[in-house]
Amino acid sequence: IGDGVSSVGDLTGNTQAVFASAIAALPATGGIIYVKSGTYNFSSAVTIDRPVLFIGESRNGVVINDNVAGNVVFNVNMPNPGMTSGFQNVQIAIGTGAAPAIQITGPQNKLVLENATIPGVNVSLTGNSFASIIAVDCTFTATGASCLTVDATDSLNDSMFYRCVFSTATNATNCVLGSFNRVCFEACSF
């Protein structure tokens, strides 16, 4: 996405359709989507319905920007338990609303994050279920919401956060909220 030669779609306006088209072009088994440096403006959420790894050209060079306050940017909702999607070398920026950048709604879905800046992840599943997150060298921020939140009937299980920074604009006590089981925070700062 974004190389100006073989890009999927038009990158001049709201670009969530370009990302959605790139996901749809992958087989049901998923694949890798490379994202060139640039600012990608979204006006609505993109659903990730298959295993996808987004690899950005550089963490500070790839900015996925939510232009509408309060929007979720990516909704991870893959149909089969255990499916994994992820982001590497990207920065997601959100408007002034309290919505997280990434929301996991697929039961037992896994999210892998590496060298990314993410303003909030929410686990909000259908029924009583769990999700997993593996994050390395990431920065989790929040504006008016927690960096990581888990709905009351769900849990974050079998997850690891390594060399991650958790910060929030409100206070340090609401960086991580919800039910966690077998979750490791190693060399992280809050």
CSV table of C-alpha atoms in Angstrom, one decimal, residues 60-170:
chain,number,residue,atom,x,y,z
A,60,ASN,CA,7.5,7.0,12.5
A,61,GLY,CA,7.1,7.0,8.8
A,62,VAL,CA,3.8,5.1,8.6
A,63,VAL,CA,1.0,7.0,10.4
A,64,ILE,CA,-2.6,5.6,10.3
A,65,ASN,CA,-4.7,8.6,11.3
A,66,ASP,CA,-8.3,8.4,12.5
A,67,ASN,CA,-10.0,11.6,11.2
A,68,VAL,CA,-13.2,11.2,13.2
A,69,ALA,CA,-13.0,11.5,17.0
A,70,GLY,CA,-14.1,8.4,18.8
A,71,ASN,CA,-13.7,5.9,16.0
A,72,VAL,CA,-12.1,2.5,16.4
A,73,VAL,CA,-9.4,2.3,13.6
A,74,PHE,CA,-9.1,-1.5,13.3
A,75,ASN,CA,-11.6,-4.1,14.4
A,76,VAL,CA,-10.0,-7.6,14.7
A,77,ASN,CA,-12.8,-10.1,14.1
A,78,MET,CA,-11.5,-13.3,12.5
A,79,PRO,CA,-13.9,-16.2,12.3
A,80,ASN,CA,-11.8,-19.0,13.8
A,81,PRO,CA,-10.3,-19.2,17.3
A,82,GLY,CA,-6.5,-18.9,17.4
A,83,MET,CA,-6.2,-16.8,14.2
A,84,THR,CA,-3.5,-14.2,14.5
A,85,SER,CA,-3.1,-10.7,13.0
A,86,GLY,CA,-0.6,-8.0,13.7
A,87,PHE,CA,1.1,-4.7,13.1
A,88,GLN,CA,4.8,-4.0,12.8
A,89,ASN,CA,6.5,-0.6,12.4
A,90,VAL,CA,3.4,1.5,12.4
A,91,GLN,CA,1.9,4.4,14.4
A,92,ILE,CA,-1.8,4.7,14.8
A,93,ALA,CA,-3.2,8.2,15.7
A,94,ILE,CA,-6.7,8.7,16.9
A,95,GLY,CA,-9.0,11.7,17.3
A,96,THR,CA,-9.9,13.2,20.6
A,97,GLY,CA,-12.6,10.6,21.4
A,98,ALA,CA,-12.1,7.8,23.9
A,99,ALA,CA,-12.3,4.9,21.5
A,100,PRO,CA,-9.3,2.5,21.3
A,101,ALA,CA,-7.3,2.3,18.1
A,102,ILE,CA,-7.7,-1.5,17.9
A,103,GLN,CA,-10.7,-3.5,19.1
A,104,ILE,CA,-10.6,-7.3,19.3
A,105,THR,CA,-14.1,-8.7,18.9
A,106,GLY,CA,-13.3,-12.2,17.5
A,107,PRO,CA,-13.3,-14.9,20.2
A,108,GLN,CA,-9.8,-16.3,21.0
A,109,ASN,CA,-8.2,-14.1,18.3
A,110,LYS,CA,-4.5,-13.2,18.7
A,111,LEU,CA,-2.9,-9.8,18.1
A,112,VAL,CA,0.9,-9.4,17.6
A,113,LEU,CA,2.4,-5.9,17.8
A,114,GLU,CA,6.0,-5.0,17.2
A,115,ASN,CA,7.7,-1.6,17.2
A,116,ALA,CA,4.3,0.2,17.1
A,117,THR,CA,2.6,3.1,18.8
A,118,ILE,CA,-1.0,2.2,19.6
A,119,PRO,CA,-3.4,4.6,21.4
A,120,GLY,CA,-5.4,1.9,23.1
A,121,VAL,CA,-6.5,-1.7,22.6
A,122,ASN,CA,-9.9,-3.0,23.7
A,123,VAL,CA,-11.0,-6.6,24.1
A,124,SER,CA,-14.7,-6.7,23.6
A,125,LEU,CA,-15.8,-10.2,22.5
A,126,THR,CA,-19.1,-11.9,21.7
A,127,GLY,CA,-20.0,-14.0,24.7
A,128,ASN,CA,-17.6,-15.0,27.5
A,129,SER,CA,-14.3,-15.6,25.8
A,130,PHE,CA,-10.7,-14.4,25.7
A,131,ALA,CA,-8.1,-12.9,23.4
A,132,SER,CA,-4.3,-12.9,23.4
A,133,ILE,CA,-1.8,-10.1,22.7
A,134,ILE,CA,2.0,-10.4,22.1
A,135,ALA,CA,3.7,-7.0,22.1
A,136,VAL,CA,7.4,-6.1,21.8
A,137,ASP,CA,8.9,-2.6,21.8
A,138,CYS,CA,5.5,-0.9,21.6
A,139,THR,CA,4.1,2.3,23.1
A,140,PHE,CA,0.5,2.2,24.3
A,141,THR,CA,-1.1,5.6,24.9
A,142,ALA,CA,-4.6,6.7,25.8
A,143,THR,CA,-6.6,9.9,25.7
A,144,GLY,CA,-9.5,9.6,28.1
A,145,ALA,CA,-9.4,5.8,28.0
A,146,SER,CA,-7.2,3.0,29.3
A,147,CYS,CA,-4.3,1.8,27.2
A,148,LEU,CA,-5.6,-1.8,27.5
A,149,THR,CA,-9.2,-2.5,28.5
A,150,VAL,CA,-11.0,-5.8,28.7
A,151,ASP,CA,-14.8,-6.0,28.9
A,152,ALA,CA,-16.3,-7.5,32.2
A,153,THR,CA,-17.3,-10.9,30.7
A,154,ASP,CA,-14.0,-11.4,28.7
A,155,SER,CA,-10.4,-11.8,29.6
A,156,LEU,CA,-6.9,-11.3,28.2
A,157,ASN,CA,-5.1,-14.6,28.4
A,158,ASP,CA,-1.7,-16.0,27.6
A,159,SER,CA,-0.3,-12.6,26.7
A,160,MET,CA,3.2,-11.0,26.9
A,161,PHE,CA,4.3,-7.4,26.8
A,162,TYR,CA,8.1,-7.0,26.5
A,163,ARG,CA,9.9,-3.6,26.6
A,164,CYS,CA,6.6,-1.7,26.2
A,165,VAL,CA,5.6,1.7,27.5
A,166,PHE,CA,2.2,2.3,28.9
A,167,SER,CA,1.1,5.9,29.4
A,168,THR,CA,-2.1,7.8,29.6
A,169,ALA,CA,-3.2,11.4,29.6
A,170,THR,CA,-5.4,11.0,32.7
